[in-house]
Amino acid sequence: MLNALLASSDASLWLPHSAVDSAHVDHLFYGVLWVNVIFSALILVMLAIFVFKYRHRAGVTGHDSSAGHSTALELTWTIIPTLIVLVIFYYGFKGYLHAGVIPPTAYEVTVNGRTWQWGYKYPGGYSSPDGMLHVPVNTKIGLVLESEDVIHDFYVPAFRMKKDVVPGRYNRTWFEANEIGTYDVYCGMYCGAQHSVMLSKVKVESKEDFDKFMVIAKNLFKTHTPIEVGEMIYKTRGCANCHSVTGPIITGPTWQNMYGSEVPLADGRKVPADDAYVTESIEYPAAKIHAGFPNVMPPFTGQFTPRELGAIIWYMKSISTNFKGDLTPGKTIDGDLPPAAKPAAAPAAP
Ligand code: HEC
Ligand SMILES: [Cu+2]
């Protein structure tokens, strides 16, 4: 009934729509739920009966003393709950092992969690250009989960899938979606100020659509200008959570007119925002801190190819009046354009 009341919105008292074969998870969940419902109801009803039956009445004194020890009763209320808990443990542990061991034939994708965004890397090192996890339908997909900073949790309710993403570890899980569609991804572990916007999507596609997606992912620079690729990275790889491109300060400095400006550093120095400074700021943000800003940018060390770094820089140049050079190469699609930047060398340890 409550469910019907809530049906107008997406909210439901029951598990959300499932896009995988989730019978084992769902049966266990509802089994535990009904055990709880039945025993809660039983206890509440008996409580009400006893409250009424043994209520205070004028002239009646406490003549029956309370019951003494009863071995039969003790055994009953020990053995029955123990059996129930053992059954729950059996099915729970079985499901846990099933979810944690990737079948050998699975197609493996790396999931990268960082404050506050998800990234996906396909075999061969290609990233998802639109920031969504694309997968083919009816195919076993193995996920290797890695974190750059704190503990996150990769949570896809429609796949009944939830796995912690722990720094320094490679956690694994897998799924096989059997319904084409787009499904929500959440972070299930509180991970800082913008935890609640650490959202993403899984797009389950036909095999043909997935192949088309991979062609795009592999040939991004043959179909887009460096400036366009840079803008895509800005929007899909989390930069937009902290950097505006129109002037306002979010968490970090705006990129508007940043390239080519003089950046005041926290230690009082001033450095020009050139290729080297920008590249170092992306790969090792803590090396030089922009004065007045907190040192909270997660390092993207090794996350971008030299060509992707170049594209980010072209995008920054295109939105800065402080860049006086020629923007033409940034607006030219050329699959063989040399990369505009090299990855920064690691700064010397302090
Ligand atoms: C969690 C917030 C956050 C995210 C996400 C983030 N940054 Fe930053 N970024 C900052 C802050 C804060 C600073 C200033 C402090 C510093 O210098 O480290 C900064 C500084 C920079 C700078 C130096 C600019 C200047 O004015 O000094 C560059 C370049 C930069 N970020 C690029 C990026 C790119 C590219 C991405 C995405 C791939 C990104 N950032 C994602 C917070 C973030
Ligand atoms: Cu998180």
Short mmCIF file of C-alpha atoms and ligand atoms in Angstrom, two decimals:
data_model
loop_
_atom_site.label_atom_id
_atom_site.label_comp_id
_atom_site.label_asym_id
_atom_site.label_seq_id
_atom_site.Cartn_x
_atom_site.Cartn_y
_atom_site.Cartn_z
CA MET A 1 0.00 0.00 0.00
CA LEU A 2 2.78 2.37 0.98
CA ASN A 3 4.47 1.22 -2.16
CA ALA A 4 1.47 2.33 -4.20
CA LEU A 5 1.53 5.72 -2.46
CA LEU A 6 5.17 6.16 -3.36
CA ALA A 7 4.74 4.82 -6.87
CA SER A 8 4.24 8.29 -8.33
CA SER A 9 7.92 8.99 -7.82
CA ASP A 10 10.82 6.66 -8.51
CA ALA A 11 10.91 5.78 -4.84
CA SER A 12 9.86 2.32 -3.79
CA LEU A 13 9.89 0.29 -0.62
CA TRP A 14 11.21 -2.67 -2.60
CA LEU A 15 14.49 -3.28 -4.35
CA PRO A 16 14.92 -1.18 -7.50
CA HIS A 17 14.50 -2.59 -11.00
CA SER A 18 17.16 -5.17 -11.73
CA ALA A 19 19.09 -5.33 -15.00
CA VAL A 20 20.99 -8.51 -14.11
CA ASP A 21 20.08 -12.02 -12.96
CA SER A 22 19.84 -11.00 -9.32
CA ALA A 23 17.63 -13.78 -7.91
CA HIS A 24 20.19 -14.89 -5.30
CA VAL A 25 20.65 -11.37 -3.90
CA ASP A 26 16.95 -10.49 -4.03
CA HIS A 27 15.76 -13.73 -2.40
CA LEU A 28 18.25 -13.35 0.42
CA PHE A 29 17.32 -9.70 0.94
CA TYR A 30 13.59 -10.40 1.06
CA GLY A 31 14.20 -13.50 3.21
CA VAL A 32 16.01 -11.40 5.82
CA LEU A 33 13.38 -8.67 5.51
CA TRP A 34 10.46 -11.06 6.13
CA VAL A 35 12.17 -12.81 9.03
CA ASN A 36 12.45 -9.37 10.60
CA VAL A 37 8.90 -8.36 9.76
CA ILE A 38 7.39 -11.61 11.11
CA PHE A 39 9.34 -11.59 14.38
CA SER A 40 8.79 -7.87 14.96
CA ALA A 41 5.05 -8.32 14.43
CA LEU A 42 4.98 -11.40 16.71
CA ILE A 43 6.79 -9.57 19.51
CA LEU A 44 4.64 -6.44 19.22
CA VAL A 45 1.35 -8.41 19.22
CA MET A 46 2.38 -10.48 22.25
CA LEU A 47 3.53 -7.35 24.01
CA ALA A 48 0.10 -5.79 23.49
CA ILE A 49 -1.71 -8.94 24.69
CA PHE A 50 0.39 -9.18 27.88
CA VAL A 51 0.06 -5.48 28.62
CA PHE A 52 -3.68 -5.91 28.51
CA LYS A 53 -3.88 -9.28 30.27
CA TYR A 54 -1.63 -8.34 33.19
CA ARG A 55 -2.78 -4.74 33.58
CA HIS A 56 -3.27 -3.27 37.04
CA ARG A 57 -6.75 -3.85 38.48
CA ALA A 58 -8.14 -2.55 41.74
CA GLY A 59 -8.12 -5.15 44.49
CA VAL A 60 -5.90 -7.59 42.63
CA THR A 61 -2.47 -8.03 44.21
CA GLY A 62 0.51 -9.72 42.60
CA HIS A 63 -0.45 -13.28 43.47
CA ASP A 64 1.32 -15.24 40.70
CA SER A 65 5.07 -15.06 40.96
CA SER A 66 7.14 -14.86 37.76
CA ALA A 67 8.17 -18.08 36.01
CA GLY A 68 11.38 -19.81 37.03
CA HIS A 69 13.97 -21.50 34.81
CA SER A 70 12.73 -23.48 31.81
CA THR A 71 15.32 -25.54 29.90
CA ALA A 72 12.94 -26.24 27.04
CA LEU A 73 12.30 -22.56 26.52
CA GLU A 74 15.99 -21.68 26.73
CA LEU A 75 16.87 -24.29 24.11
CA THR A 76 14.07 -23.17 21.78
CA TRP A 77 15.07 -19.52 21.75
CA THR A 78 18.72 -20.39 21.29
CA ILE A 79 18.43 -23.05 18.59
CA ILE A 80 15.85 -21.39 16.32
CA PRO A 81 17.66 -18.04 15.95
CA THR A 82 21.01 -19.84 15.51
CA LEU A 83 19.59 -21.90 12.64
CA ILE A 84 18.11 -18.81 10.99
CA VAL A 85 21.42 -16.93 11.28
CA LEU A 86 23.35 -19.91 9.86
CA VAL A 87 21.05 -20.07 6.82
CA ILE A 88 21.50 -16.30 6.25
CA PHE A 89 25.26 -16.66 6.61
CA TYR A 90 25.40 -19.57 4.15
CA TYR A 91 23.57 -17.74 1.38
CA GLY A 92 25.27 -14.42 2.16
CA PHE A 93 28.77 -15.86 2.04
CA LYS A 94 28.02 -17.84 -1.10
CA GLY A 95 26.80 -14.67 -2.85
CA TYR A 96 29.80 -12.70 -1.59
CA LEU A 97 32.25 -15.23 -3.08
CA HIS A 98 30.27 -15.39 -6.32
CA ALA A 99 30.43 -11.59 -6.70
CA GLY A 100 34.12 -11.34 -5.81
CA VAL A 101 35.60 -13.83 -8.29
CA ILE A 102 35.68 -12.53 -11.87
CA PRO A 103 34.95 -15.34 -14.38
CA PRO A 104 38.05 -15.98 -16.52
CA THR A 105 36.23 -15.14 -19.76
CA ALA A 106 35.09 -11.71 -18.55
CA TYR A 107 35.97 -8.46 -20.34
CA GLU A 108 37.93 -6.39 -17.82
CA VAL A 109 37.53 -2.67 -17.24
CA THR A 110 39.42 -0.63 -14.65
CA VAL A 111 37.32 1.65 -12.47
CA ASN A 112 39.19 4.59 -11.01
CA GLY A 113 37.68 6.34 -7.97
CA ARG A 114 38.95 9.73 -6.82
CA THR A 115 37.50 12.75 -5.04
CA TRP A 116 34.89 13.11 -6.50
CA GLN A 117 34.49 11.31 -9.73
CA TRP A 118 34.60 7.92 -11.44
CA GLY A 119 36.82 7.14 -14.42
CA TYR A 120 36.85 4.03 -16.65
CA LYS A 121 39.77 2.55 -18.51
CA TYR A 122 39.40 -0.14 -21.20
CA PRO A 123 41.94 -2.77 -22.24
CA GLY A 124 44.64 -0.91 -24.20
CA GLY A 125 44.46 2.14 -21.93
CA TYR A 126 41.54 3.93 -23.62
CA SER A 127 39.36 6.05 -21.34
CA SER A 128 35.66 6.56 -21.71
CA PRO A 129 35.37 9.92 -23.50
CA ASP A 130 31.91 10.73 -22.15
CA GLY A 131 32.64 9.70 -18.56
CA MET A 132 30.13 6.80 -18.64
CA LEU A 133 30.94 3.12 -18.27
CA HIS A 134 29.85 1.60 -21.60
CA VAL A 135 29.43 -2.17 -21.67
CA PRO A 136 27.98 -4.66 -24.15
CA VAL A 137 24.75 -6.43 -23.16
CA ASN A 138 24.77 -10.13 -22.15
CA THR A 139 28.52 -10.09 -21.59
CA LYS A 140 30.40 -10.82 -18.40
CA ILE A 141 32.19 -7.63 -17.35
CA GLY A 142 34.94 -7.80 -14.74
CA LEU A 143 35.74 -4.62 -12.82
CA VAL A 144 39.08 -3.91 -11.18
CA LEU A 145 38.54 -1.11 -8.68
CA GLU A 146 41.28 1.30 -7.68
CA SER A 147 41.30 4.49 -5.61
CA GLU A 148 43.66 7.44 -5.95
CA ASP A 149 42.96 8.87 -2.53
CA VAL A 150 40.39 7.81 0.09
CA ILE A 151 37.98 4.89 0.36
CA HIS A 152 35.11 5.05 -2.12
CA ASP A 153 32.47 2.46 -2.92
CA PHE A 154 31.27 1.54 -6.40
CA TYR A 155 27.53 1.08 -6.09
CA VAL A 156 25.12 0.19 -8.90
CA PRO A 157 21.71 -0.71 -7.41
CA ALA A 158 20.32 -2.03 -10.71
CA PHE A 159 23.16 -4.59 -10.81
CA ARG A 160 22.91 -5.40 -7.08
CA MET A 161 26.60 -4.52 -7.05
CA LYS A 162 28.46 -2.67 -4.31
CA LYS A 163 32.16 -2.94 -3.66
CA ASP A 164 34.56 -0.79 -1.66
CA VAL A 165 37.29 0.99 -3.62
CA VAL A 166 40.30 1.07 -1.31
CA PRO A 167 43.59 2.93 -1.86
CA GLY A 168 46.53 0.55 -2.30
CA ARG A 169 44.31 -2.40 -3.24
CA TYR A 170 42.72 -3.79 -6.37
CA ASN A 171 39.26 -4.95 -5.43
CA ARG A 172 37.35 -6.99 -7.95
CA THR A 173 33.76 -7.63 -8.83
CA TRP A 174 31.78 -8.46 -11.95
CA PHE A 175 28.33 -8.38 -13.52
CA GLU A 176 26.46 -9.42 -16.61
CA ALA A 177 23.72 -6.98 -17.62
CA ASN A 178 20.94 -8.50 -19.69
CA GLU A 179 18.94 -5.37 -20.40
CA ILE A 180 19.92 -2.45 -22.63
CA GLY A 181 19.63 0.85 -20.75
CA THR A 182 21.37 3.46 -18.65
CA TYR A 183 21.83 2.82 -14.93
CA ASP A 184 22.93 5.01 -12.03
CA VAL A 185 26.28 4.69 -10.30
CA TYR A 186 26.73 6.06 -6.78
CA CYS A 187 29.56 6.32 -4.31
CA GLY A 188 28.43 4.28 -1.31
CA MET A 189 31.11 5.47 1.11
CA TYR A 190 31.20 8.97 2.56
CA CYS A 191 34.38 10.41 1.03
CA GLY A 192 34.37 14.17 1.62
CA ALA A 193 32.59 17.43 0.87
CA GLN A 194 31.24 16.53 -2.58
CA HIS A 195 30.60 12.83 -1.94
CA SER A 196 26.95 13.23 -2.90
CA VAL A 197 27.84 14.39 -6.43
CA MET A 198 30.21 11.47 -7.01
CA LEU A 199 27.78 10.05 -9.56
CA SER A 200 28.13 8.34 -12.88
CA LYS A 201 26.23 6.06 -15.29
CA VAL A 202 26.59 2.63 -16.78
CA LYS A 203 25.38 2.42 -20.35
CA VAL A 204 24.47 -1.12 -21.41
CA GLU A 205 24.50 -1.23 -25.21
CA SER A 206 24.00 -3.69 -28.04
CA LYS A 207 27.25 -5.26 -29.23
CA GLU A 208 27.19 -3.08 -32.37
CA ASP A 209 26.76 0.15 -30.38
CA PHE A 210 29.52 -0.88 -28.02
CA ASP A 211 31.88 -1.52 -30.95
CA LYS A 212 31.05 1.94 -32.31
CA PHE A 213 31.80 3.43 -28.89
CA MET A 214 35.20 1.70 -28.78
CA VAL A 215 36.07 3.04 -32.24
CA ILE A 216 35.34 6.55 -30.97
CA ALA A 217 37.28 6.00 -27.74
CA LYS A 218 40.30 4.70 -29.65
CA ASN A 219 40.26 7.39 -32.33
CA LEU A 220 39.20 10.46 -30.40
CA PHE A 221 41.91 12.59 -31.94
CA LYS A 222 40.94 11.57 -35.45
CA THR A 223 37.41 12.88 -35.02
CA HIS A 224 37.84 15.82 -32.62
CA THR A 225 40.12 18.83 -32.39
CA PRO A 226 42.51 19.00 -29.43
CA ILE A 227 40.40 21.82 -27.95
CA GLU A 228 37.27 19.65 -28.15
CA VAL A 229 39.04 16.71 -26.53
CA GLY A 230 40.35 19.02 -23.79
CA GLU A 231 36.83 20.25 -23.11
CA MET A 232 35.55 16.66 -22.94
CA ILE A 233 38.22 15.79 -20.41
CA TYR A 234 37.34 18.90 -18.41
CA LYS A 235 33.67 17.85 -18.27
CA THR A 236 34.06 14.10 -17.79
CA ARG A 237 37.15 13.61 -15.65
CA GLY A 238 36.11 15.67 -12.65
CA CYS A 239 37.95 18.95 -13.32
CA ALA A 240 34.59 20.74 -13.64
CA ASN A 241 33.76 19.85 -10.02
CA CYS A 242 36.46 22.21 -8.80
CA HIS A 243 37.39 24.53 -11.70
CA SER A 244 35.10 26.90 -13.57
CA VAL A 245 35.92 28.11 -17.07
CA THR A 246 33.87 31.29 -16.81
CA GLY A 247 35.37 33.08 -13.81
CA PRO A 248 33.69 31.96 -10.55
CA ILE A 249 35.84 30.18 -7.97
CA ILE A 250 34.46 26.79 -6.98
CA THR A 251 37.11 24.90 -4.99
CA GLY A 252 40.06 25.66 -7.22
CA PRO A 253 41.06 28.66 -9.36
CA THR A 254 39.07 29.34 -12.52
CA TRP A 255 40.66 28.38 -15.83
CA GLN A 256 39.35 31.53 -17.50
CA ASN A 257 42.37 33.63 -18.50
CA MET A 258 44.60 31.34 -16.40
CA TYR A 259 46.90 30.10 -19.16
CA GLY A 260 49.68 32.65 -19.73
CA SER A 261 48.95 34.60 -16.53
CA GLU A 262 51.33 35.07 -13.62
CA VAL A 263 50.25 32.71 -10.83
CA PRO A 264 50.98 33.86 -7.26
CA LEU A 265 52.14 30.88 -5.19
CA ALA A 266 51.53 30.22 -1.52
CA ASP A 267 55.27 30.64 -0.82
CA GLY A 268 55.25 34.19 -2.24
CA ARG A 269 56.83 33.41 -5.61
CA LYS A 270 55.18 34.11 -8.95
CA VAL A 271 55.34 31.66 -11.82
CA PRO A 272 54.07 31.90 -15.40
CA ALA A 273 51.20 29.53 -16.19
CA ASP A 274 52.85 27.82 -19.15
CA ASP A 275 52.84 24.21 -20.40
CA ALA A 276 55.31 23.10 -17.74
CA TYR A 277 53.40 24.70 -14.85
CA VAL A 278 50.03 23.37 -16.02
CA THR A 279 51.37 19.86 -16.61
CA GLU A 280 53.05 19.78 -13.23
CA SER A 281 49.89 21.13 -11.57
CA ILE A 282 47.88 18.24 -13.08
CA GLU A 283 50.33 15.45 -12.30
CA TYR A 284 51.73 16.77 -9.00
CA PRO A 285 49.32 19.45 -7.69
CA ALA A 286 51.07 19.71 -4.34
CA ALA A 287 54.38 20.81 -5.94
CA LYS A 288 53.22 24.43 -6.32
CA ILE A 289 50.17 25.73 -4.51
CA HIS A 290 48.23 28.66 -5.93
CA ALA A 291 48.13 31.31 -3.17
CA GLY A 292 44.85 31.38 -1.26
CA PHE A 293 43.73 27.89 -2.31
CA PRO A 294 43.72 24.68 -0.26
CA ASN A 295 45.98 21.82 -1.31
CA VAL A 296 43.06 19.50 -2.11
CA MET A 297 43.47 18.68 -5.78
CA PRO A 298 43.96 14.92 -6.23
CA PRO A 299 47.09 14.10 -8.25
CA PHE A 300 46.38 12.81 -11.76
CA THR A 301 49.84 11.24 -12.07
CA GLY A 302 49.89 8.94 -15.10
CA GLN A 303 46.14 9.34 -15.71
CA PHE A 304 46.53 11.16 -19.04
CA THR A 305 48.53 10.33 -22.13
CA PRO A 306 50.87 13.11 -23.35
CA ARG A 307 48.37 13.82 -26.11
CA GLU A 308 45.51 14.17 -23.63
CA LEU A 309 47.61 16.54 -21.52
CA GLY A 310 48.26 18.50 -24.70
CA ALA A 311 44.52 18.67 -25.38
CA ILE A 312 43.79 19.99 -21.88
CA ILE A 313 46.38 22.70 -22.46
CA TRP A 314 44.88 23.65 -25.84
CA TYR A 315 41.50 23.95 -24.17
CA MET A 316 42.97 26.21 -21.46
CA LYS A 317 44.66 28.34 -24.12
CA SER A 318 41.38 28.69 -25.99
CA ILE A 319 39.68 30.26 -22.96
CA SER A 320 42.49 32.61 -21.97
CA THR A 321 43.06 36.12 -23.29
CA ASN A 322 46.53 35.83 -21.75
CA PHE A 323 47.50 33.34 -24.43
CA LYS A 324 48.95 35.37 -27.28
CA GLY A 325 50.09 32.52 -29.54
CA ASP A 326 48.44 30.79 -32.49
CA LEU A 327 45.34 28.71 -31.69
CA THR A 328 45.14 27.10 -35.13
CA PRO A 329 46.77 23.75 -34.25
CA GLY A 330 44.29 23.39 -31.38
CA LYS A 331 41.43 23.78 -33.84
CA THR A 332 42.80 21.37 -36.41
CA ILE A 333 41.84 17.71 -36.50
CA ASP A 334 44.99 15.84 -37.23
CA GLY A 335 45.33 12.27 -36.09
CA ASP A 336 49.10 12.58 -36.19
CA LEU A 337 49.57 15.96 -34.51
CA PRO A 338 52.56 15.78 -32.18
CA PRO A 339 51.60 15.99 -28.51
CA ALA A 340 51.82 19.51 -27.12
CA ALA A 341 53.14 18.54 -23.73
CA LYS A 342 55.25 15.93 -22.05
CA PRO A 343 54.29 14.48 -18.66
CA ALA A 344 55.93 16.44 -15.87
CA ALA A 345 58.97 15.04 -14.12
CA ALA A 346 58.28 14.19 -10.49
CA PRO A 347 59.37 17.13 -8.31
CA ALA A 348 62.37 16.51 -6.10
CA ALA A 349 61.38 15.24 -2.67
CA PRO A 350 61.44 18.10 -0.11
C1 HEC B 1 38.94 18.38 -5.68
C2 HEC B 1 39.03 19.59 -6.44
C3 HEC B 1 39.86 19.59 -7.72
C4 HEC B 1 39.74 18.77 -8.83
C5 HEC B 1 38.82 17.58 -9.02
C6 HEC B 1 40.68 19.27 -9.80
N1 HEC B 1 41.36 20.33 -9.28
FE1 HEC B 1 42.84 21.38 -10.21
N2 HEC B 1 43.09 22.52 -8.53
C7 HEC B 1 42.32 22.45 -7.39
C8 HEC B 1 42.79 23.44 -6.43
C9 HEC B 1 42.22 23.67 -5.03
C10 HEC B 1 43.87 24.10 -7.02
C11 HEC B 1 44.72 25.21 -6.41
C12 HEC B 1 45.71 24.67 -5.41
C13 HEC B 1 46.90 24.06 -6.08
O1 HEC B 1 47.64 24.81 -6.73
O2 HEC B 1 47.09 22.83 -5.97
C14 HEC B 1 44.02 23.51 -8.36
C15 HEC B 1 44.96 23.91 -9.30
C16 HEC B 1 45.02 23.45 -10.62
C17 HEC B 1 45.90 23.98 -11.62
C18 HEC B 1 46.85 25.16 -11.43
C19 HEC B 1 46.09 26.39 -11.84
C20 HEC B 1 46.40 27.63 -11.08
O3 HEC B 1 45.69 28.64 -11.27
O4 HEC B 1 47.34 27.61 -10.26
C21 HEC B 1 45.68 23.29 -12.77
C22 HEC B 1 46.35 23.48 -14.13
C23 HEC B 1 44.66 22.31 -12.48
N3 HEC B 1 44.28 22.44 -11.16
C24 HEC B 1 44.15 21.39 -13.39
C25 HEC B 1 43.18 20.44 -13.10
C26 HEC B 1 42.70 19.44 -14.05
C27 HEC B 1 43.18 19.32 -15.49
C28 HEC B 1 41.76 18.71 -13.41
C29 HEC B 1 40.94 17.55 -13.96
C30 HEC B 1 41.63 16.53 -14.71
C31 HEC B 1 41.66 19.22 -12.03
N4 HEC B 1 42.52 20.27 -11.90
C32 HEC B 1 40.83 18.70 -11.06
C33 HEC B 1 41.26 21.58 -7.15
C34 HEC B 1 40.87 20.56 -8.02
CU CU B 2 33.51 8.55 -3.07
#
